[in-house]
Tab-separated table of C-alpha atoms in Angstrom:
chain	number	residue	atom	x	y	z
A	19	UNK	CA	12.059	38.422	-2.984
A	20	UNK	CA	13.468	36.111	-5.620
A	21	UNK	CA	17.073	35.030	-5.486
A	22	UNK	CA	19.192	34.081	-8.426
A	23	UNK	CA	21.087	30.872	-8.958
A	24	UNK	CA	24.309	32.646	-8.092
A	25	UNK	CA	23.047	33.368	-4.555
A	26	UNK	CA	21.751	29.827	-4.037
A	27	UNK	CA	21.574	29.316	-0.261
A	28	UNK	CA	22.564	25.624	-0.013
A	29	UNK	CA	25.911	23.927	-0.190
A	30	UNK	CA	27.470	24.077	-3.656
A	31	UNK	CA	27.953	20.318	-3.923
A	32	UNK	CA	24.207	19.777	-4.079
A	33	UNK	CA	23.034	22.916	-5.830
A	34	UNK	CA	23.280	21.677	-9.418
A	35	UNK	CA	20.789	18.845	-9.055
A	36	UNK	CA	18.313	20.828	-6.963
A	37	UNK	CA	18.445	23.816	-9.305
A	38	UNK	CA	18.006	21.616	-12.357
A	39	UNK	CA	14.925	19.991	-10.865
A	40	UNK	CA	13.401	23.341	-9.947
A	41	UNK	CA	14.051	24.677	-13.433
A	42	UNK	CA	12.474	21.590	-15.001
A	43	UNK	CA	9.405	21.979	-12.821
A	44	UNK	CA	9.125	25.697	-13.695
A	45	UNK	CA	8.819	24.834	-17.352
A	46	UNK	CA	5.548	22.961	-16.847
A	47	UNK	CA	4.115	24.001	-13.501
A	48	UNK	CA	3.848	27.333	-11.745
A	49	UNK	CA	2.181	26.419	-8.435
A	50	UNK	CA	-0.410	24.331	-6.653
A	51	UNK	CA	-2.970	25.665	-4.241
A	52	UNK	CA	-4.090	23.761	-1.176
A	53	UNK	CA	-7.181	24.150	0.970
A	54	UNK	CA	-8.567	27.601	1.739
A	55	UNK	CA	-6.319	29.133	-0.880
A	56	UNK	CA	-3.120	28.254	0.964
A	57	UNK	CA	-0.250	27.957	-1.467
A	58	UNK	CA	1.769	24.836	-0.832
A	59	UNK	CA	4.162	25.203	-3.739
A	60	UNK	CA	5.051	28.573	-5.245
A	61	UNK	CA	7.487	28.371	-8.131
A	62	UNK	CA	8.127	31.716	-9.844
A	63	UNK	CA	7.432	32.369	-13.525
A	64	UNK	CA	10.881	33.811	-14.094
A	65	UNK	CA	13.342	31.219	-15.405
A	66	UNK	CA	16.441	30.935	-13.263
A	67	UNK	CA	14.987	32.377	-10.075
A	68	UNK	CA	12.423	31.378	-7.485
A	69	UNK	CA	10.568	32.619	-4.447
A	70	UNK	CA	12.841	32.165	-1.448
A	71	UNK	CA	9.878	32.153	0.947
A	72	UNK	CA	8.619	28.905	-0.576
A	73	UNK	CA	11.829	27.057	0.254
A	74	UNK	CA	12.382	25.470	3.626
A	75	UNK	CA	15.297	23.548	5.067
A	76	UNK	CA	15.114	21.332	8.118
A	77	UNK	CA	17.955	19.807	10.106
A	78	UNK	CA	17.055	16.125	10.198
A	79	UNK	CA	18.582	15.779	13.670
A	80	UNK	CA	16.176	18.389	15.025
A	81	UNK	CA	13.172	16.320	13.945
A	82	UNK	CA	14.511	13.063	15.321
A	83	UNK	CA	15.758	11.369	12.155
A	84	UNK	CA	18.773	9.237	12.919
A	85	UNK	CA	21.341	7.959	10.483
A	86	UNK	CA	20.531	4.451	11.687
A	87	UNK	CA	16.982	4.909	10.357
A	88	UNK	CA	18.393	4.613	6.843
A	89	UNK	CA	19.201	1.125	5.604
A	90	UNK	CA	22.836	0.160	5.086
A	91	UNK	CA	22.147	-0.717	1.432
A	92	UNK	CA	20.816	2.795	0.835
A	93	UNK	CA	23.874	4.329	2.474
A	94	UNK	CA	26.050	2.245	0.167
A	95	UNK	CA	24.291	3.603	-2.917
A	96	UNK	CA	24.436	7.217	-1.691
A	97	UNK	CA	28.107	7.005	-0.766
A	98	UNK	CA	29.187	5.415	-4.049
A	99	UNK	CA	27.369	8.022	-6.139
A	100	UNK	CA	28.671	10.939	-4.080
A	101	UNK	CA	32.250	9.637	-4.097
A	102	UNK	CA	32.066	9.534	-7.897
A	103	UNK	CA	31.145	13.229	-7.926
A	104	UNK	CA	27.403	12.926	-8.455
A	105	UNK	CA	24.702	14.573	-6.385
A	106	UNK	CA	22.514	12.039	-4.581
A	107	UNK	CA	19.573	12.499	-2.235
A	108	UNK	CA	16.921	10.435	-0.568
A	109	UNK	CA	13.635	11.482	-2.053
A	110	UNK	CA	9.865	11.186	-1.817
A	111	UNK	CA	7.953	8.767	0.361
A	112	UNK	CA	10.858	7.563	2.469
A	113	UNK	CA	11.577	11.144	3.564
A	114	UNK	CA	7.918	11.665	4.439
A	115	UNK	CA	7.872	8.433	6.456
A	116	UNK	CA	11.025	9.365	8.369
A	117	UNK	CA	9.518	12.754	9.262
A	118	UNK	CA	6.436	10.977	10.599
A	119	UNK	CA	8.556	8.543	12.648
A	120	UNK	CA	7.401	5.675	10.428
A	121	UNK	CA	9.525	2.890	8.968
A	122	UNK	CA	9.800	3.423	5.192
A	123	UNK	CA	8.627	0.614	2.942
A	124	UNK	CA	11.706	1.248	0.810
A	125	UNK	CA	14.205	3.991	0.010
A	126	UNK	CA	14.439	5.897	-3.276
A	127	UNK	CA	17.490	7.830	-4.405
A	128	UNK	CA	17.569	10.699	-6.884
A	129	UNK	CA	20.759	11.719	-8.657
A	130	UNK	CA	22.045	13.861	-11.501
A	131	UNK	CA	23.874	10.872	-12.982
A	132	UNK	CA	22.430	9.412	-16.182
A	133	UNK	CA	20.996	5.925	-16.188
A	134	UNK	CA	24.091	4.630	-17.995
A	135	UNK	CA	26.356	6.337	-15.464
A	136	UNK	CA	24.379	4.833	-12.585
A	137	UNK	CA	24.562	1.376	-14.128
A	138	UNK	CA	28.318	1.726	-14.533
A	139	UNK	CA	28.804	2.306	-10.790
A	140	UNK	CA	27.098	-0.869	-9.612
A	141	UNK	CA	27.783	-4.485	-10.485
A	142	UNK	CA	24.181	-5.596	-10.103
A	143	UNK	CA	22.012	-2.905	-11.623
A	144	UNK	CA	19.223	-3.065	-14.218
A	145	UNK	CA	17.255	-0.355	-15.986
A	146	UNK	CA	13.492	-0.902	-15.828
A	147	UNK	CA	10.414	0.987	-17.014
A	148	UNK	CA	9.509	2.476	-20.355
A	149	UNK	CA	7.626	5.674	-19.595
A	150	UNK	CA	9.748	6.573	-16.559
A	151	UNK	CA	12.907	4.435	-16.650
A	152	UNK	CA	14.808	3.973	-13.405
A	153	UNK	CA	17.719	1.903	-12.156
A	154	UNK	CA	17.181	-0.907	-9.697
A	155	UNK	CA	20.404	-1.414	-7.769
A	156	UNK	CA	20.715	-4.805	-6.080
A	157	UNK	CA	22.970	-4.423	-3.076
A	158	UNK	CA	23.276	-6.305	0.232
A	159	UNK	CA	20.175	-8.364	-0.469
A	160	UNK	CA	17.997	-5.297	-1.076
A	161	UNK	CA	16.835	-3.267	-4.047
A	162	UNK	CA	17.372	0.495	-4.070
A	163	UNK	CA	15.671	2.439	-6.866
A	164	UNK	CA	17.742	5.258	-8.328
A	165	UNK	CA	16.258	7.800	-10.718
A	166	UNK	CA	16.122	11.449	-11.761
A	167	UNK	CA	12.358	11.880	-11.350
A	168	UNK	CA	11.177	14.987	-9.520
A	169	UNK	CA	9.588	14.770	-6.071
A	170	UNK	CA	8.715	17.253	-3.283
A	171	UNK	CA	11.172	16.403	-0.475
A	172	UNK	CA	14.870	16.065	-0.858
A	173	UNK	CA	16.946	14.754	1.987
A	174	UNK	CA	20.733	14.715	2.034
A	175	UNK	CA	21.551	12.598	5.114
A	176	UNK	CA	25.273	13.263	4.770
A	177	UNK	CA	24.712	16.882	5.824
A	178	UNK	CA	21.502	16.249	7.803
A	179	UNK	CA	19.484	18.575	5.565
A	180	UNK	CA	15.943	18.194	4.229
A	181	UNK	CA	15.015	20.532	1.364
A	182	UNK	CA	11.322	21.283	0.852
A	183	UNK	CA	9.960	23.721	-1.731
A	184	UNK	CA	6.348	22.601	-2.161
A	185	UNK	CA	5.151	22.899	1.425
A	186	UNK	CA	5.335	19.185	2.159
A	187	UNK	CA	6.572	19.638	5.715
A	188	UNK	CA	3.751	22.075	6.502
A	189	UNK	CA	1.249	19.550	5.189
A	190	UNK	CA	2.719	16.813	7.365
A	191	UNK	CA	2.382	18.988	10.446
A	192	UNK	CA	-1.386	19.138	9.950
A	193	UNK	CA	-1.490	15.532	8.679
A	194	UNK	CA	-2.880	16.507	5.271
A	195	UNK	CA	-2.150	14.904	1.914
A	196	UNK	CA	-2.538	16.871	-1.286
A	197	UNK	CA	-1.131	16.769	-4.781
A	198	UNK	CA	1.712	19.035	-5.858
A	199	UNK	CA	-0.202	20.190	-8.928
A	200	UNK	CA	-4.031	20.613	-8.973
A	201	UNK	CA	-5.566	17.279	-8.026
A	202	UNK	CA	-7.847	16.818	-11.045
A	203	UNK	CA	-4.936	17.501	-13.369
A	204	UNK	CA	-2.624	15.214	-11.408
A	205	UNK	CA	-5.032	12.248	-11.417
A	206	UNK	CA	-5.961	12.858	-15.039
A	207	UNK	CA	-2.290	12.579	-15.972
A	208	UNK	CA	-1.821	9.367	-13.967
A	209	UNK	CA	-4.862	7.732	-12.364
A	210	UNK	CA	-2.604	5.330	-10.439
A	211	UNK	CA	-1.894	8.286	-8.166
A	212	UNK	CA	-5.421	7.842	-6.796
A	213	UNK	CA	-4.567	4.402	-5.424
A	214	UNK	CA	-1.130	5.521	-4.306
A	215	UNK	CA	-2.659	8.427	-2.411
A	216	UNK	CA	-5.182	6.149	-0.727
A	217	UNK	CA	-2.538	3.751	0.563
A	218	UNK	CA	-0.368	6.604	1.843
A	219	UNK	CA	-3.294	8.095	3.767
A	220	UNK	CA	-4.291	4.668	5.087
A	221	UNK	CA	-0.799	3.703	6.224
A	222	UNK	CA	0.179	7.031	7.789
A	223	UNK	CA	-3.149	8.118	9.259
A	224	UNK	CA	-3.380	11.273	7.158
A	225	UNK	CA	-6.382	13.086	5.677
A	226	UNK	CA	-6.967	14.279	2.128
A	227	UNK	CA	-7.328	17.953	1.358
A	228	UNK	CA	-10.833	18.868	0.162
A	229	UNK	CA	-9.617	19.354	-3.402
A	230	UNK	CA	-7.841	16.004	-3.460
A	231	UNK	CA	-10.817	14.136	-1.991
A	232	UNK	CA	-13.167	15.706	-4.551
A	233	UNK	CA	-10.860	14.740	-7.416
A	234	UNK	CA	-10.721	11.123	-6.206
A	235	UNK	CA	-14.532	10.934	-6.151
A	236	UNK	CA	-14.802	12.474	-9.620
A	237	UNK	CA	-12.125	10.334	-11.274
A	238	UNK	CA	-12.310	7.059	-9.326
A	239	UNK	CA	-13.602	5.054	-12.300
A	240	UNK	CA	-10.486	5.968	-14.285
A	241	UNK	CA	-8.500	3.285	-12.445
A	242	UNK	CA	-10.225	0.780	-14.743
A	243	UNK	CA	-7.795	1.928	-17.435
A	244	UNK	CA	-4.859	0.521	-15.455
A	245	UNK	CA	-3.539	-2.880	-16.433
A	246	UNK	CA	-4.020	-5.875	-14.169
A	247	UNK	CA	-0.439	-5.975	-12.940
A	248	UNK	CA	-0.630	-2.372	-11.719
A	249	UNK	CA	-3.987	-2.968	-10.011
A	250	UNK	CA	-2.607	-6.097	-8.371
A	251	UNK	CA	0.516	-4.278	-7.195
A	252	UNK	CA	-1.410	-1.352	-5.700
A	253	UNK	CA	-3.943	-3.611	-3.983
A	254	UNK	CA	-1.115	-5.709	-2.560
A	255	UNK	CA	0.568	-2.580	-1.188
A	256	UNK	CA	-2.684	-1.732	0.572
A	257	UNK	CA	-3.456	-5.145	2.044
A	258	UNK	CA	-0.069	-6.735	2.759
A	259	UNK	CA	1.871	-3.985	4.541
A	260	UNK	CA	0.075	-3.533	7.855
A	261	UNK	CA	-2.649	-1.076	6.835
A	262	UNK	CA	-5.278	-3.344	5.287
A	263	UNK	CA	-8.147	-2.358	7.574
A	264	UNK	CA	-7.724	1.381	7.026
A	265	UNK	CA	-7.156	0.815	3.299
A	266	UNK	CA	-10.408	-1.115	2.952
A	267	UNK	CA	-12.245	1.638	4.815
A	268	UNK	CA	-10.922	4.281	2.435
A	269	UNK	CA	-11.566	2.202	-0.676
A	270	UNK	CA	-15.145	1.686	0.522
A	271	UNK	CA	-15.597	5.373	1.358
A	272	UNK	CA	-14.508	6.487	-2.121
A	273	UNK	CA	-16.452	3.729	-3.932
A	274	UNK	CA	-13.252	2.114	-5.201
A	275	UNK	CA	-13.893	-1.129	-3.350
A	276	UNK	CA	-16.843	-1.642	-5.718
A	277	UNK	CA	-14.316	-1.827	-8.541
A	278	UNK	CA	-11.465	-3.749	-6.937
A	279	UNK	CA	-13.297	-6.082	-4.540
A	280	UNK	CA	-17.008	-5.884	-5.401
A	281	UNK	CA	-18.110	-8.772	-3.171
A	282	UNK	CA	-16.538	-7.189	-0.114
A	283	UNK	CA	-18.023	-3.807	-1.048
A	284	UNK	CA	-21.485	-5.376	-1.273
A	285	UNK	CA	-20.951	-7.163	2.045
A	286	UNK	CA	-19.995	-3.948	3.861
A	287	UNK	CA	-22.928	-2.093	2.326
A	288	UNK	CA	-25.273	-4.870	3.442
A	289	UNK	CA	-23.875	-4.819	6.973
A	290	UNK	CA	-24.278	-1.040	7.035
A	291	UNK	CA	-27.946	-1.349	6.070
A	292	UNK	CA	-28.337	-3.738	9.003
A	293	UNK	CA	-26.746	-1.044	11.177
A	294	UNK	CA	-23.707	-3.135	11.959
A	295	UNK	CA	-20.711	-0.938	12.767
A	296	UNK	CA	-18.021	-1.397	10.146
A	297	UNK	CA	-15.375	-2.047	12.779
A	298	UNK	CA	-17.382	-4.925	14.240
A	299	UNK	CA	-17.764	-6.871	11.007
A	300	UNK	CA	-15.810	-10.082	10.672
A	301	UNK	CA	-14.124	-8.911	7.480
A	302	UNK	CA	-12.630	-5.855	9.164
A	303	UNK	CA	-11.676	-7.842	12.265
A	304	UNK	CA	-9.737	-10.348	10.166
A	305	UNK	CA	-7.663	-7.630	8.520
A	306	UNK	CA	-7.286	-5.664	11.744
A	307	UNK	CA	-5.693	-8.709	13.363
A	308	UNK	CA	-3.473	-9.295	10.328
A	309	UNK	CA	-2.292	-5.672	10.468
A	310	UNK	CA	-0.946	-6.253	13.983
A	311	UNK	CA	1.540	-8.750	12.574
A	312	UNK	CA	2.647	-6.753	9.535
A	313	UNK	CA	4.465	-3.507	8.791
A	314	UNK	CA	5.890	-1.548	5.876
A	315	UNK	CA	9.243	-3.263	6.343
A	316	UNK	CA	7.661	-6.597	7.265
A	317	UNK	CA	4.949	-7.273	4.641
A	318	UNK	CA	3.069	-10.471	3.931
A	319	UNK	CA	2.854	-12.418	0.716
A	320	UNK	CA	-0.237	-11.606	-1.359
A	321	UNK	CA	-1.406	-15.155	-0.641
A	322	UNK	CA	-2.307	-14.078	2.890
A	323	UNK	CA	-4.848	-11.403	2.035
A	324	UNK	CA	-6.365	-13.494	-0.729
A	325	UNK	CA	-6.669	-16.387	1.714
A	326	UNK	CA	-8.389	-14.143	4.253
A	327	UNK	CA	-10.844	-12.938	1.613
A	328	UNK	CA	-11.542	-16.512	0.530
A	329	UNK	CA	-11.959	-17.680	4.137
A	330	UNK	CA	-14.392	-14.878	4.894
A	331	UNK	CA	-16.395	-15.363	1.702
A	332	UNK	CA	-16.744	-19.081	2.423
A	333	UNK	CA	-18.253	-18.260	5.826
A	334	UNK	CA	-20.589	-15.595	4.448
A	335	UNK	CA	-21.988	-18.009	1.894
A	336	UNK	CA	-21.838	-21.056	4.180
A	337	UNK	CA	-22.124	-20.031	7.875
A	338	UNK	CA	-20.409	-22.476	10.200
A	339	UNK	CA	-20.619	-23.655	13.796
A	340	UNK	CA	-18.238	-21.615	15.939
A	341	UNK	CA	-16.496	-24.801	17.074
A	342	UNK	CA	-15.733	-25.708	13.460
A	343	UNK	CA	-14.319	-22.241	12.714
A	344	UNK	CA	-12.161	-22.357	15.847
A	345	UNK	CA	-10.895	-25.798	14.917
A	346	UNK	CA	-10.066	-24.758	11.361
A	347	UNK	CA	-8.212	-21.678	12.605
A	348	UNK	CA	-6.345	-23.655	15.250
A	349	UNK	CA	-5.164	-26.162	12.652
A	350	UNK	CA	-3.818	-23.318	10.534
A	351	UNK	CA	-1.855	-22.130	13.545
A	352	UNK	CA	-0.780	-25.394	15.150
A	353	UNK	CA	-0.893	-27.874	12.283
A	354	UNK	CA	-2.143	-30.878	14.234
A	355	UNK	CA	-5.715	-32.094	14.534
A	356	UNK	CA	-5.572	-33.268	18.167
A	357	UNK	CA	-4.166	-30.033	19.605
A	358	UNK	CA	-6.480	-27.947	17.430
A	359	UNK	CA	-9.586	-29.796	18.621
A	360	UNK	CA	-8.565	-29.470	22.261
A	361	UNK	CA	-7.847	-25.769	21.879
A	362	UNK	CA	-11.116	-25.134	20.064
A	363	UNK	CA	-13.276	-26.846	22.687
A	364	UNK	CA	-11.506	-24.946	25.462
A	365	UNK	CA	-11.823	-21.476	23.892
A	366	UNK	CA	-14.945	-21.569	21.729
A	367	UNK	CA	-17.207	-20.073	24.424
A	368	UNK	CA	-15.215	-16.849	24.208
A	369	UNK	CA	-15.761	-16.479	20.461
A	370	UNK	CA	-16.948	-13.181	18.998
A	371	UNK	CA	-20.474	-12.975	17.618
A	372	UNK	CA	-20.387	-12.435	13.860
A	373	UNK	CA	-23.539	-12.533	11.737
A	374	UNK	CA	-24.013	-14.093	9.259
A	375	UNK	CA	-20.630	-15.845	9.275
A	376	UNK	CA	-20.611	-17.841	12.535
A	377	UNK	CA	-23.401	-19.813	14.189
A	378	UNK	CA	-23.594	-20.641	17.889
A	379	UNK	CA	-21.442	-23.518	19.076
A	380	UNK	CA	-22.859	-27.009	19.567
A	381	UNK	CA	-21.244	-28.829	22.509
A	382	UNK	CA	-22.728	-32.169	21.529
A	383	UNK	CA	-20.728	-32.690	18.356
A	384	UNK	CA	-18.323	-35.600	18.338
A	385	UNK	CA	-14.696	-35.245	17.318
A	386	UNK	CA	-15.453	-37.251	14.170
A	387	UNK	CA	-18.210	-34.837	13.111
A	388	UNK	CA	-16.069	-31.791	13.859
A	389	UNK	CA	-13.287	-33.311	11.755
A	390	UNK	CA	-15.676	-33.889	8.866
A	391	UNK	CA	-17.136	-30.361	9.015
A	392	UNK	CA	-13.687	-28.778	9.371
A	393	UNK	CA	-12.482	-30.617	6.275
A	394	UNK	CA	-15.593	-29.448	4.452
A	395	UNK	CA	-14.904	-25.845	5.475
A	396	UNK	CA	-11.387	-26.154	4.049
A	397	UNK	CA	-12.820	-27.269	0.708
A	398	UNK	CA	-15.319	-24.372	0.765
A	399	UNK	CA	-12.515	-21.878	1.333
A	400	UNK	CA	-10.524	-23.353	-1.528
A	401	UNK	CA	-13.540	-23.171	-3.822
A	402	UNK	CA	-14.358	-19.582	-2.870
A	403	UNK	CA	-11.105	-18.398	-4.458
A	404	UNK	CA	-12.874	-18.832	-7.799
A	405	UNK	CA	-15.018	-15.785	-7.034
A	406	UNK	CA	-11.915	-13.620	-7.453
A	407	UNK	CA	-10.939	-14.927	-10.891
A	408	UNK	CA	-14.119	-16.210	-12.541
A	409	UNK	CA	-16.698	-13.692	-13.711
A	410	UNK	CA	-19.459	-16.311	-13.378
A	411	UNK	CA	-18.474	-17.183	-9.820
A	412	UNK	CA	-18.204	-13.487	-9.015
A	413	UNK	CA	-21.695	-12.855	-10.346
A	414	UNK	CA	-23.057	-15.760	-8.339
A	415	UNK	CA	-21.548	-14.442	-5.111
A	416	UNK	CA	-22.823	-10.940	-5.800
A	417	UNK	CA	-26.283	-12.327	-6.474
A	418	UNK	CA	-27.034	-12.453	-2.779
A	419	UNK	CA	-26.657	-8.676	-2.593
A	420	UNK	CA	-27.624	-7.147	-5.929
A	421	UNK	CA	-28.710	-7.660	-9.518
A	422	UNK	CA	-26.591	-8.085	-12.683
A	423	UNK	CA	-22.902	-7.314	-12.447
A	424	UNK	CA	-22.075	-3.658	-12.997
A	425	UNK	CA	-19.897	-2.774	-15.967
A	426	UNK	CA	-17.690	-0.817	-13.565
A	427	UNK	CA	-16.499	-3.940	-11.765
A	428	UNK	CA	-13.079	-5.369	-12.542
A	429	UNK	CA	-13.592	-8.370	-14.790
A	430	UNK	CA	-11.973	-11.747	-14.338
A	431	UNK	CA	-9.239	-10.869	-16.805
A	432	UNK	CA	-8.148	-7.839	-14.757
A	433	UNK	CA	-8.848	-9.145	-11.261
A	434	UNK	CA	-5.957	-8.398	-8.896
A	435	UNK	CA	-5.962	-12.050	-7.825
A	436	UNK	CA	-3.726	-13.213	-10.642
A	437	UNK	CA	-3.347	-16.752	-11.878
A	438	UNK	CA	-0.150	-17.504	-9.974
A	439	UNK	CA	-1.635	-16.209	-6.722
A	440	UNK	CA	-4.740	-18.285	-7.304
A	441	UNK	CA	-2.658	-21.396	-7.877
A	442	UNK	CA	-0.555	-20.811	-4.765
A	443	UNK	CA	-3.586	-20.225	-2.585
A	444	UNK	CA	-5.394	-23.316	-3.844
A	445	UNK	CA	-2.250	-25.314	-3.192
A	446	UNK	CA	-2.153	-24.029	0.384
A	447	UNK	CA	-5.731	-25.085	1.026
A	448	UNK	CA	-5.143	-28.478	-0.570
A	449	UNK	CA	-2.868	-29.119	2.390
A	450	UNK	CA	-5.860	-29.042	4.680
A	451	UNK	CA	-8.197	-30.946	2.382
A	452	UNK	CA	-6.020	-33.684	0.934
A	453	UNK	CA	-2.353	-33.591	1.783
A	454	UNK	CA	-2.270	-33.424	5.569
A	455	UNK	CA	-2.677	-36.254	8.004
A	456	UNK	CA	-3.657	-33.600	10.562
A	457	UNK	CA	-7.182	-33.642	9.212
């Protein structure tokens, strides 16, 4: 049974925005079908009406979402817009994260105010984006993005109501991720959605629907059309927000690691051929440990994951004595040579066995020799950064695994490790090689 706009079941203050968005979606999309023919989003062909059975409302209190889960800066934006007579909801990923008891990376607001009207309400607000312009509101030291772009979950925290008309809540209950419109069409329209989908699945522990997974495999190479800044941003979201290990696993599974981080893809493939479990490789252990310190609301700078990649690559190409690796790591943590050397000698016997990166420890090495080899390792790590920005250095590193560089690999000009990140990372390693009296 379809219901007309006049019999709209939700509170009148919010109906205009929701109805407008549904009407806009009806003009270009009729439905999307999930796995096994299940319809996740049924929007009727008749303009001005829709299938009531496809709409769901959830009391946010019943699913454990507290008002305190929403940042104070976001509340400020919502309250200002609503006091001025505009509709305003939380929308998209932050709603999904709250339903899954996860801390949102950020909060997005959708409103029926125009961009100019939004900008007028806030002292520090800028309009960004060309294809899909939005407002970035700077408030209380945070940035809240405000837009009028459609998404599949609305949440009005002022009345504790979540509105869902594409089956998003049902998908979350079975931990499945699918596209609102058919996956091939969705990714063909915007291939960046492939990377966005991967990081959502990795961070939240979801699974792709069969249709979505197939579309990713078919269209994975299309991400090469994205510009370097977008690739860098998406890769940073994957590796710096507490889900790097699971992100790398997914990128490797869908052959996207070959494009974004070809050396690491070749390394994992080589370890697999040697029947080394992926979870026991040094690369995955490094990022697994980093993930324990990070979260969506507590990310790292991109320098960290680039430094980890450089550190690991240096060891793959130049295996080191376990005592040297322990000393290098201890210096990074403690900052002083004497304490680092003492700690390394005391704990080195408990080191994990990683092949080919780490050799067995030699107890006969003098402090002077350990110092020399640790300094040399620091210089090797600094030099290995070049493999992420120089096509020649990349080819040389890949040479140990395969033949000529594939045309599908991201070239130096589009490598996510941008020039400023490269400079910052080299500067950090110069501390250990030249600028510190600790070594």
